Short mmCIF file of C-alpha atoms and ligand atoms in Angstrom, two decimals:
data_model
loop_
_atom_site.label_atom_id
_atom_site.label_comp_id
_atom_site.label_asym_id
_atom_site.label_seq_id
_atom_site.Cartn_x
_atom_site.Cartn_y
_atom_site.Cartn_z
CA MET K 12 16.78 -18.05 8.93
CA LYS K 13 15.03 -14.76 9.80
CA ILE K 14 12.72 -12.37 7.40
CA ILE K 15 11.70 -8.74 8.55
CA SER K 16 9.04 -7.52 6.77
CA VAL K 17 8.85 -3.23 6.41
CA VAL K 18 5.91 -1.47 7.10
CA GLY K 19 5.45 1.86 7.17
CA ALA K 20 2.88 4.01 5.86
CA ARG K 21 -1.40 3.29 5.22
CA PRO K 22 -1.06 1.42 1.71
CA ASN K 23 1.54 -0.95 2.97
CA PHE K 24 -0.22 -2.49 5.52
CA MET K 25 -2.78 -4.29 3.44
CA LYS K 26 0.48 -5.56 1.41
CA VAL K 27 2.56 -6.91 4.23
CA ALA K 28 -0.69 -9.01 5.52
CA PRO K 29 -1.26 -11.52 3.45
CA ILE K 30 2.37 -12.20 3.12
CA HIS K 31 2.67 -12.56 6.93
CA LYS K 32 -0.43 -14.68 6.86
CA ALA K 33 1.23 -16.95 4.39
CA PHE K 34 4.61 -17.47 5.76
CA ILE K 35 2.11 -18.48 9.15
CA GLN K 36 0.89 -21.00 6.51
CA LEU K 37 4.21 -22.44 6.24
CA GLY K 38 4.72 -22.99 9.86
CA VAL K 39 7.12 -20.30 10.37
CA ARG K 40 7.66 -18.43 13.95
CA ASN K 41 7.12 -14.64 14.15
CA ASP K 42 8.97 -14.18 17.80
CA SER K 43 12.44 -11.59 17.66
CA LYS K 44 15.78 -12.55 19.02
CA ALA K 45 15.06 -11.91 22.50
CA GLN K 46 11.85 -14.00 22.78
CA GLN K 47 14.22 -16.92 20.74
CA VAL K 48 17.13 -16.37 23.35
CA GLU K 49 14.65 -16.70 26.46
CA GLU K 50 12.83 -20.03 24.85
CA LEU K 51 16.67 -21.04 24.19
CA GLU K 52 17.43 -20.60 27.98
CA ASN K 53 14.46 -22.05 28.96
CA LYS K 54 15.29 -25.14 26.87
CA ASN K 55 18.63 -25.45 28.38
CA LEU K 56 17.62 -24.99 31.65
CA HIS K 57 15.57 -28.31 31.36
CA GLY K 58 18.82 -30.07 29.61
CA GLU K 59 18.44 -29.26 25.84
CA LYS K 60 21.79 -28.63 25.70
CA HIS K 61 22.37 -28.76 21.58
CA ALA K 62 19.07 -26.52 20.95
CA GLN K 63 20.39 -23.63 18.45
CA ILE K 64 18.88 -20.51 17.15
CA ASN K 65 17.51 -20.92 13.09
CA THR K 66 19.18 -23.75 12.37
CA GLN K 67 16.10 -25.58 10.53
CA PRO K 68 13.81 -24.55 8.08
CA LEU K 69 10.95 -24.85 10.33
CA THR K 70 12.77 -21.72 12.66
CA ILE K 71 12.46 -19.43 9.79
CA ASN K 72 11.00 -16.39 11.59
CA HIS K 73 9.01 -13.38 10.12
CA LEU K 74 9.07 -10.52 11.63
CA ILE K 75 7.53 -7.15 10.91
CA CYS K 76 8.90 -3.46 11.36
CA HIS K 77 6.91 -0.36 11.49
CA THR K 78 8.46 2.38 10.33
CA GLY K 79 6.09 4.83 11.85
CA GLN K 80 5.81 7.20 9.32
CA HIS K 81 2.32 7.15 9.23
CA TYR K 82 1.22 7.19 12.79
CA ASP K 83 -2.09 8.13 13.77
CA GLU K 84 -4.99 5.85 14.97
CA LYS K 85 -6.44 6.18 11.35
CA MET K 86 -4.00 5.92 9.12
CA SER K 87 -2.12 2.68 11.04
CA LYS K 88 -3.30 1.49 13.87
CA ILE K 89 -6.74 0.42 13.05
CA PHE K 90 -4.97 -1.80 9.83
CA PHE K 91 -3.01 -3.92 12.43
CA GLU K 92 -6.43 -4.91 14.22
CA GLU K 93 -8.53 -5.17 11.12
CA LEU K 94 -5.86 -7.00 8.55
CA GLU K 95 -4.94 -9.23 11.41
CA LEU K 96 -1.19 -8.13 11.38
CA PRO K 97 0.70 -9.28 14.71
CA GLN K 98 1.71 -6.09 16.77
CA PRO K 99 5.11 -4.64 14.99
CA HIS K 100 8.17 -6.24 16.58
CA PHE K 101 10.29 -3.18 15.65
CA TYR K 102 8.73 -0.02 15.98
CA LEU K 103 10.73 2.93 14.91
CA GLY K 104 8.28 6.00 15.53
CA VAL K 105 9.73 8.06 12.88
CA GLY K 106 7.03 10.00 12.37
CA SER K 107 6.75 13.58 9.66
CA GLY K 108 9.19 15.41 8.21
CA SER K 109 10.77 16.33 5.14
CA HIS K 110 11.35 13.83 2.80
CA ALA K 111 15.36 14.03 3.47
CA GLU K 112 14.70 13.72 7.12
CA GLN K 113 12.14 11.03 6.97
CA THR K 114 14.47 8.90 4.91
CA ALA K 115 17.04 9.85 7.18
CA LYS K 116 15.75 8.81 10.52
CA VAL K 117 14.40 5.17 9.06
CA MET K 118 17.88 4.48 8.03
CA ILE K 119 19.56 5.37 11.53
CA GLU K 120 16.51 3.43 13.18
CA PHE K 121 16.57 0.43 10.92
CA GLU K 122 20.15 -0.07 10.84
CA LYS K 123 20.31 -0.89 14.56
CA VAL K 124 17.36 -3.21 13.76
CA LEU K 125 19.33 -4.98 11.66
CA ILE K 126 22.85 -4.96 13.06
CA ASN K 127 21.12 -6.69 16.25
CA GLU K 128 18.71 -8.97 14.36
CA LEU K 129 21.16 -9.73 11.62
CA PRO K 130 18.12 -11.25 9.25
CA ASP K 131 18.41 -13.03 6.41
CA LEU K 132 15.80 -10.77 3.97
CA VAL K 133 14.10 -7.68 4.09
CA ILE K 134 10.62 -7.82 2.78
CA VAL K 135 9.81 -4.33 0.94
CA VAL K 136 6.39 -3.24 -0.18
CA GLY K 137 5.55 -0.28 -2.84
CA ASP K 138 6.78 2.94 -3.01
CA VAL K 139 6.81 5.31 -0.16
CA ASN K 140 9.91 6.63 1.52
CA SER K 141 10.25 3.72 3.92
CA THR K 142 10.46 1.40 1.16
CA ILE K 143 13.81 2.85 -0.06
CA ALA K 144 15.06 3.83 3.27
CA CYS K 145 14.88 0.40 4.74
CA SER K 146 15.83 -1.23 1.10
CA LEU K 147 18.97 1.13 1.17
CA THR K 148 19.82 0.37 4.48
CA ALA K 149 19.69 -3.50 4.26
CA VAL K 150 21.88 -3.66 0.88
CA LYS K 151 24.47 -1.92 2.36
CA LEU K 152 24.53 -4.18 5.52
CA GLY K 153 24.83 -7.23 2.79
CA ILE K 154 21.36 -8.08 3.69
CA LYS K 155 19.35 -9.25 0.83
CA VAL K 156 16.51 -7.23 0.01
CA ALA K 157 13.06 -8.21 -2.03
CA HIS K 158 10.69 -5.65 -3.31
CA VAL K 159 7.07 -6.49 -3.64
CA GLU K 160 5.37 -4.59 -6.42
CA ALA K 161 8.25 -4.04 -8.20
CA GLY K 162 8.64 -2.47 -11.74
CA LEU K 163 5.54 0.23 -11.40
CA ARG K 164 6.77 3.08 -13.59
CA SER K 165 4.50 6.43 -13.94
CA PHE K 166 7.83 7.88 -15.98
CA ASP K 167 7.14 11.19 -14.06
CA ARG K 168 10.19 11.78 -11.76
CA LYS K 169 8.57 14.86 -10.36
CA MET K 170 6.68 12.05 -8.30
CA PRO K 171 8.81 11.15 -4.98
CA GLU K 172 7.09 7.80 -5.69
CA GLU K 173 8.75 7.49 -8.16
CA ILE K 174 12.11 8.09 -7.57
CA ASN K 175 11.73 5.15 -4.66
CA ARG K 176 10.30 3.33 -7.25
CA ILE K 177 13.42 3.04 -9.40
CA LEU K 178 16.06 3.16 -6.85
CA THR K 179 14.21 0.07 -4.76
CA ASP K 180 14.16 -1.48 -7.92
CA SER K 181 17.76 -0.65 -9.02
CA ILE K 182 19.46 -2.38 -5.45
CA ALA K 183 16.77 -5.24 -4.64
CA ASP K 184 17.71 -8.99 -5.33
CA TYR K 185 13.71 -10.24 -5.54
CA LEU K 186 11.20 -8.14 -7.62
CA PHE K 187 7.88 -9.31 -7.42
CA VAL K 188 5.81 -7.98 -10.26
CA THR K 189 1.88 -7.23 -9.88
CA GLU K 190 1.60 -6.88 -13.80
CA LYS K 191 3.03 -7.66 -17.06
CA SER K 192 4.07 -3.89 -17.61
CA GLY K 193 6.68 -4.13 -14.36
CA ILE K 194 8.61 -7.11 -16.23
CA THR K 195 9.19 -4.57 -19.83
CA ASN K 196 10.00 -1.90 -17.19
CA LEU K 197 13.02 -3.55 -14.87
CA LEU K 198 14.15 -5.76 -18.44
CA ASN K 199 14.17 -1.85 -19.91
CA GLU K 200 16.45 -0.89 -17.03
CA GLY K 201 18.93 -3.40 -17.42
CA ILE K 202 17.44 -5.97 -14.51
CA SER K 203 18.73 -9.31 -15.19
CA LYS K 204 15.34 -11.43 -15.65
CA ASP K 205 16.48 -13.82 -12.81
CA LYS K 206 15.50 -11.72 -10.58
CA ILE K 207 12.05 -10.80 -11.81
CA PHE K 208 8.92 -12.68 -10.61
CA PHE K 209 5.36 -12.09 -12.19
CA VAL K 210 3.43 -13.02 -9.33
CA GLY K 211 -0.18 -10.99 -9.27
CA ASN K 212 -1.10 -8.56 -6.67
CA VAL K 213 -0.92 -8.92 -3.06
CA MET K 214 -3.59 -5.91 -2.23
CA ILE K 215 -5.69 -7.50 -3.97
CA ASP K 216 -4.50 -10.79 -1.53
CA SER K 217 -6.32 -8.62 1.11
CA LEU K 218 -9.45 -7.88 -1.00
CA VAL K 219 -10.52 -11.61 -1.47
CA LYS K 220 -9.46 -12.44 2.25
CA PHE K 221 -11.18 -9.93 3.83
CA MET K 222 -14.18 -9.72 1.54
CA PRO K 223 -16.76 -11.62 3.70
CA ILE K 224 -15.98 -9.21 6.27
CA ILE K 225 -15.98 -6.24 4.30
CA GLN K 226 -19.55 -7.39 3.27
CA THR K 227 -21.03 -6.85 6.67
CA SER K 228 -19.15 -3.34 7.29
CA ASN K 229 -22.45 -1.01 7.79
CA ILE K 230 -20.74 2.31 7.00
CA ARG K 231 -23.12 3.03 4.15
CA SER K 232 -25.78 3.31 7.01
CA ILE K 233 -23.87 5.11 9.06
CA TYR K 234 -23.71 7.90 6.32
CA GLU K 235 -27.27 6.90 4.76
CA LEU K 236 -25.88 6.12 1.40
CA ASP K 237 -27.95 3.82 -0.88
CA LYS K 238 -25.94 0.79 -2.88
CA GLY K 239 -25.21 2.36 -6.40
CA ASP K 240 -26.33 5.64 -5.67
CA TYR K 241 -23.04 7.83 -4.45
CA CYS K 242 -19.44 8.69 -5.45
CA VAL K 243 -16.32 8.33 -3.18
CA VAL K 244 -13.35 11.10 -3.88
CA THR K 245 -9.82 10.35 -2.47
CA LEU K 246 -7.01 13.33 -2.90
CA HIS K 247 -3.86 13.41 -1.10
CA ARG K 248 -1.17 13.39 -3.60
CA PRO K 249 0.99 16.70 -3.37
CA SER K 250 0.66 18.03 -6.85
CA ASN K 251 -2.73 17.93 -6.55
CA VAL K 252 -3.70 18.92 -2.63
CA ASP K 253 -0.17 21.01 -1.85
CA ASN K 254 -0.89 24.03 -4.37
CA TYR K 255 -3.84 26.31 -3.98
CA GLU K 256 -5.01 26.24 -7.55
CA ASN K 257 -5.17 22.92 -8.28
CA LEU K 258 -6.81 22.22 -5.10
CA LYS K 259 -9.52 24.87 -5.83
CA ARG K 260 -10.09 22.97 -9.50
CA LEU K 261 -10.32 20.04 -7.41
CA ILE K 262 -13.04 21.07 -5.17
CA ASP K 263 -15.11 22.63 -8.09
CA LEU K 264 -15.17 19.67 -9.80
CA ILE K 265 -16.05 17.38 -6.83
CA ASN K 266 -18.81 19.78 -6.16
CA ASN K 267 -20.28 19.84 -9.86
CA VAL K 268 -20.11 15.49 -9.58
CA SER K 269 -22.01 16.54 -5.69
CA LYS K 270 -24.86 18.27 -8.00
CA ILE K 271 -25.83 15.14 -9.69
CA LYS K 272 -24.81 12.52 -7.40
CA LYS K 273 -24.23 12.44 -3.54
CA VAL K 274 -20.24 11.84 -2.54
CA ILE K 275 -18.13 10.75 0.15
CA PHE K 276 -14.71 12.20 0.78
CA PRO K 277 -12.52 10.26 3.70
CA ILE K 278 -9.84 12.59 3.99
CA HIS K 279 -6.03 12.57 4.32
CA PRO K 280 -4.43 14.45 6.62
CA ARG K 281 -2.00 16.38 3.86
CA THR K 282 -5.10 17.34 2.47
CA LYS K 283 -6.85 18.57 5.58
CA ASN K 284 -4.59 20.22 6.39
CA ASN K 285 -4.28 22.00 2.84
CA LEU K 286 -8.18 22.85 2.85
CA GLU K 287 -7.92 24.40 6.06
CA ARG K 288 -4.37 26.41 5.07
CA PHE K 289 -6.03 27.52 2.16
CA ASN K 290 -9.22 28.57 3.39
CA LEU K 291 -10.82 25.93 1.08
CA PHE K 292 -12.79 23.26 3.85
CA TYR K 293 -16.03 25.07 4.02
CA SER K 294 -15.88 25.92 -0.31
CA LEU K 295 -17.40 21.72 -0.63
CA ASN K 296 -21.11 22.24 -1.17
CA HIS K 297 -23.68 20.07 1.36
CA ASN K 298 -23.60 17.05 -0.93
CA THR K 299 -20.49 15.86 -0.43
CA ILE K 300 -19.95 13.88 3.25
CA ILE K 301 -16.39 14.58 4.73
CA SER K 302 -15.55 11.71 6.97
CA GLU K 303 -12.17 11.00 8.52
CA PRO K 304 -9.44 8.51 6.98
CA LEU K 305 -11.47 5.01 6.87
CA GLY K 306 -10.30 1.63 8.01
CA TYR K 307 -9.72 -0.88 5.56
CA ASN K 308 -13.19 -2.82 5.51
CA ASP K 309 -15.29 -0.24 5.90
CA PHE K 310 -13.33 1.85 2.85
CA VAL K 311 -13.29 -1.26 0.71
CA SER K 312 -16.97 -1.90 1.65
CA LEU K 313 -17.72 1.90 0.55
CA ILE K 314 -15.92 1.75 -3.11
CA LYS K 315 -17.28 -1.43 -3.67
CA ASP K 316 -21.04 0.05 -3.66
CA SER K 317 -20.15 3.22 -5.45
CA VAL K 318 -21.53 3.98 -8.35
CA LEU K 319 -18.07 6.23 -9.26
CA VAL K 320 -14.32 6.56 -7.80
CA LEU K 321 -12.60 9.63 -8.44
CA THR K 322 -8.88 9.68 -7.32
CA ASP K 323 -5.25 10.32 -6.52
CA SER K 324 -4.29 7.40 -4.96
CA GLY K 325 -2.13 4.21 -6.63
CA GLY K 326 -3.65 1.36 -4.99
CA ILE K 327 -7.31 2.57 -5.73
CA GLN K 328 -6.92 2.15 -9.66
CA GLU K 329 -6.43 -1.22 -8.77
CA GLU K 330 -9.03 -2.17 -6.24
CA THR K 331 -11.78 -0.38 -8.22
CA THR K 332 -10.43 -2.46 -11.30
CA TYR K 333 -10.91 -5.91 -9.54
CA LEU K 334 -14.38 -4.78 -8.15
CA GLY K 335 -15.26 -4.22 -11.34
CA VAL K 336 -15.99 0.03 -10.72
CA PRO K 337 -15.65 2.73 -12.73
CA CYS K 338 -12.53 5.01 -11.21
CA ILE K 339 -11.28 8.52 -12.87
CA THR K 340 -7.84 9.36 -11.75
CA LEU K 341 -7.02 12.38 -11.42
CA ARG K 342 -3.41 12.34 -12.37
CA ASN K 343 -1.33 13.11 -15.77
CA THR K 344 -0.17 9.31 -15.65
CA THR K 345 -0.34 6.30 -13.92
CA GLU K 346 1.97 3.45 -13.13
CA ARG K 347 -0.53 0.94 -12.93
CA PRO K 348 -1.31 0.66 -17.07
CA VAL K 349 -3.27 -2.57 -16.72
CA THR K 350 -5.91 -0.49 -14.68
CA ILE K 351 -6.76 1.52 -18.01
CA GLU K 352 -6.16 -1.15 -20.91
CA VAL K 353 -7.75 -4.09 -18.82
CA GLY K 354 -9.78 -2.49 -15.68
CA THR K 355 -12.34 0.09 -15.25
CA ASN K 356 -9.88 2.48 -14.88
CA TYR K 357 -9.73 6.07 -16.93
CA LEU K 358 -6.78 8.91 -16.73
CA VAL K 359 -7.71 12.44 -17.01
CA GLY K 360 -4.51 13.94 -16.01
CA ASP K 361 -5.56 17.85 -15.04
CA ASN K 362 -8.22 17.98 -17.67
CA LEU K 363 -11.27 18.48 -15.06
CA ASP K 364 -13.63 19.28 -17.96
CA LEU K 365 -12.93 15.78 -19.30
CA ALA K 366 -13.42 14.63 -15.63
CA TYR K 367 -16.84 16.19 -15.10
CA GLU K 368 -17.63 14.73 -19.05
CA LEU K 369 -16.69 10.92 -18.02
CA ALA K 370 -18.29 11.46 -14.53
CA GLU K 371 -21.41 12.12 -16.34
CA LYS K 372 -21.50 9.48 -18.50
CA VAL K 373 -20.74 6.85 -15.93
CA LEU K 374 -23.56 8.31 -13.60
CA ASN K 375 -25.43 7.74 -16.66
CA GLY K 376 -24.61 4.08 -17.03
CA ASP K 377 -22.18 4.33 -20.08
CA TYR K 378 -18.69 3.15 -19.05
CA LYS K 379 -16.22 0.27 -19.61
CA LYS K 380 -17.02 -2.88 -17.84
CA GLY K 381 -13.33 -4.53 -17.40
CA GLN K 382 -11.94 -7.33 -16.09
CA VAL K 383 -9.77 -8.38 -13.24
CA PRO K 384 -6.10 -8.46 -14.61
CA GLU K 385 -4.13 -11.93 -14.41
CA LEU K 386 -2.96 -13.50 -11.60
CA TRP K 387 -5.23 -11.01 -9.23
CA ASP K 388 -6.55 -14.07 -7.51
CA GLY K 389 -5.82 -13.97 -4.08
CA LYS K 390 -2.67 -15.95 -4.15
CA ALA K 391 0.03 -13.56 -4.79
CA SER K 392 1.48 -13.79 -1.55
CA GLU K 393 1.50 -17.40 -1.20
CA ARG K 394 3.59 -17.28 -4.93
CA ILE K 395 6.18 -14.97 -3.29
CA VAL K 396 6.91 -17.09 -0.04
CA LYS K 397 6.97 -20.25 -2.23
CA THR K 398 9.42 -18.39 -4.48
CA LEU K 399 11.39 -16.89 -1.34
CA MET K 400 12.20 -20.26 0.32
CA GLU K 401 12.90 -21.82 -2.81
CA LYS K 402 15.70 -19.44 -3.39
CA LEU K 403 16.86 -18.31 0.46
CA THR K 404 16.72 -22.22 0.90
CA ILE K 405 19.42 -22.52 -1.87
CA TYR K 406 21.66 -19.83 -0.10
CA ASN K 407 21.20 -20.81 3.72
CA LEU K 408 20.59 -24.51 4.05
C1 UD1 R 530 2.65 8.87 1.76
C2 UD1 R 530 3.50 8.06 0.65
C3 UD1 R 530 2.48 8.19 -0.74
C4 UD1 R 530 1.60 7.33 -0.45
C5 UD1 R 530 0.42 7.80 1.08
C6 UD1 R 530 -0.68 6.99 1.48
C7 UD1 R 530 5.48 9.01 0.38
C8 UD1 R 530 6.73 9.84 -0.16
N1 UD1 R 530 4.60 9.23 0.64
O1 UD1 R 530 2.06 10.31 1.67
O2 UD1 R 530 3.35 7.31 -1.35
O3 UD1 R 530 0.28 7.23 -1.00
O4 UD1 R 530 1.92 7.79 2.28
O5 UD1 R 530 -1.11 7.90 2.58
O6 UD1 R 530 6.13 7.75 1.26
N2 UD1 R 530 0.21 12.90 9.08
C9 UD1 R 530 -0.64 12.87 9.65
N3 UD1 R 530 -0.77 11.58 10.33
C10 UD1 R 530 -0.26 10.38 10.08
C11 UD1 R 530 0.54 10.42 8.64
C12 UD1 R 530 0.82 11.60 8.24
O7 UD1 R 530 -1.02 13.66 10.36
O8 UD1 R 530 -0.71 9.24 10.24
C13 UD1 R 530 0.37 14.07 8.04
C14 UD1 R 530 1.71 14.21 8.37
O9 UD1 R 530 2.10 15.46 9.15
C15 UD1 R 530 2.53 14.95 6.77
C16 UD1 R 530 1.20 14.65 5.89
O10 UD1 R 530 0.09 13.99 6.68
O11 UD1 R 530 1.98 16.74 6.91
C17 UD1 R 530 1.98 13.95 4.64
O12 UD1 R 530 2.62 12.47 5.77
P1 UD1 R 530 3.35 11.70 4.89
O13 UD1 R 530 3.77 10.85 5.40
O14 UD1 R 530 4.77 12.66 4.58
O15 UD1 R 530 3.28 11.94 3.20
P2 UD1 R 530 1.94 11.24 2.26
O16 UD1 R 530 1.52 12.67 1.81
O17 UD1 R 530 0.73 10.38 3.22
#
């Protein structure tokens, strides 16, 4: 049996790494067809005439395909090293482009991989363009698809990620959900409950696993930041950073917050390009440290020891909730309501006066403490792999 997991953009790597690990713990292989054929030929040379490819449960292969949607050292390569992901078995090298170009290029290249490898299952994670592109390619070839982080909905169809989520969920065969809102959303969209599995959050699996290494990061000393005495900002949503007025208002907010507390702002390539294009790069004041995108361990270490995070990311709302760090989400909607209802997250929309008021309160120690959501316990990947093995064994053996 052969399974291909897809990674494309930065937030995918920490989701696929624990799934890969869970497969490895089952004793599966992770070599490609070419390697198997070579091994088989060697065996035949040595008289093992009846050896076959993929006949036993023990010969389940878990392979990784990197679409290359993100390709920079800092947006991609460093995550493979830190998260102990093997080198991708397939690299599609699609790079940037318009949504149609990027999605189409992934589909064309991924179809070649699928036709050559004929996997039994494709696993996609999250909501990026690579997620929908690979799901669509696989189902059209009759290959089953599992979607990890299914069911999240912002109900804002202007977000490209929302379209990617809805479409992927509508064609996937196995839908693995991180929080209960996901079950409700999928049922409301008419998806059969037999396909839905509430398993917890694979991103938290990575956080739990790498915490001992995260704790050894020296990122704070590099930037001369004291524990509990600085804020972290991240911004990359097109709705926030592609428009001059919106980006300018956010820069003003960061400048105001940084007058109370030091700010560190690891900057996403999209945001950097736009700050330069709009001539806003140098309007950030000296109390804000700008850094390049950080690796996984350094970034999680930075948010863990911060007093407040301001972000428009999806995943960081979850990581701060798990870590108990207050988070102000600079968006109108969140597809992760559990982080607000149970966790430490506040949603402020485009009301940046409210964002500033909340930041002041948090910096004065007045904030909700939050709890860790159900099943965010570091074992989601094990549950996913166990479920898949049960389901696929029934169909294939
Ligand atoms: C993508 C995802 C988004 C995710 C985000 C995390 C979609 C629709 N969007 O958005 O859901 O939250 O990744 O980062 O899939 N760039 C580089 N180097 C890179 C990657 C990108 O310079 O390694 C530049 C590109 O040239 C482009 C810009 O950054 O100009 C945006 O990249 P793109 O992948 O199109 O979208 P993101 O904004 O990163």
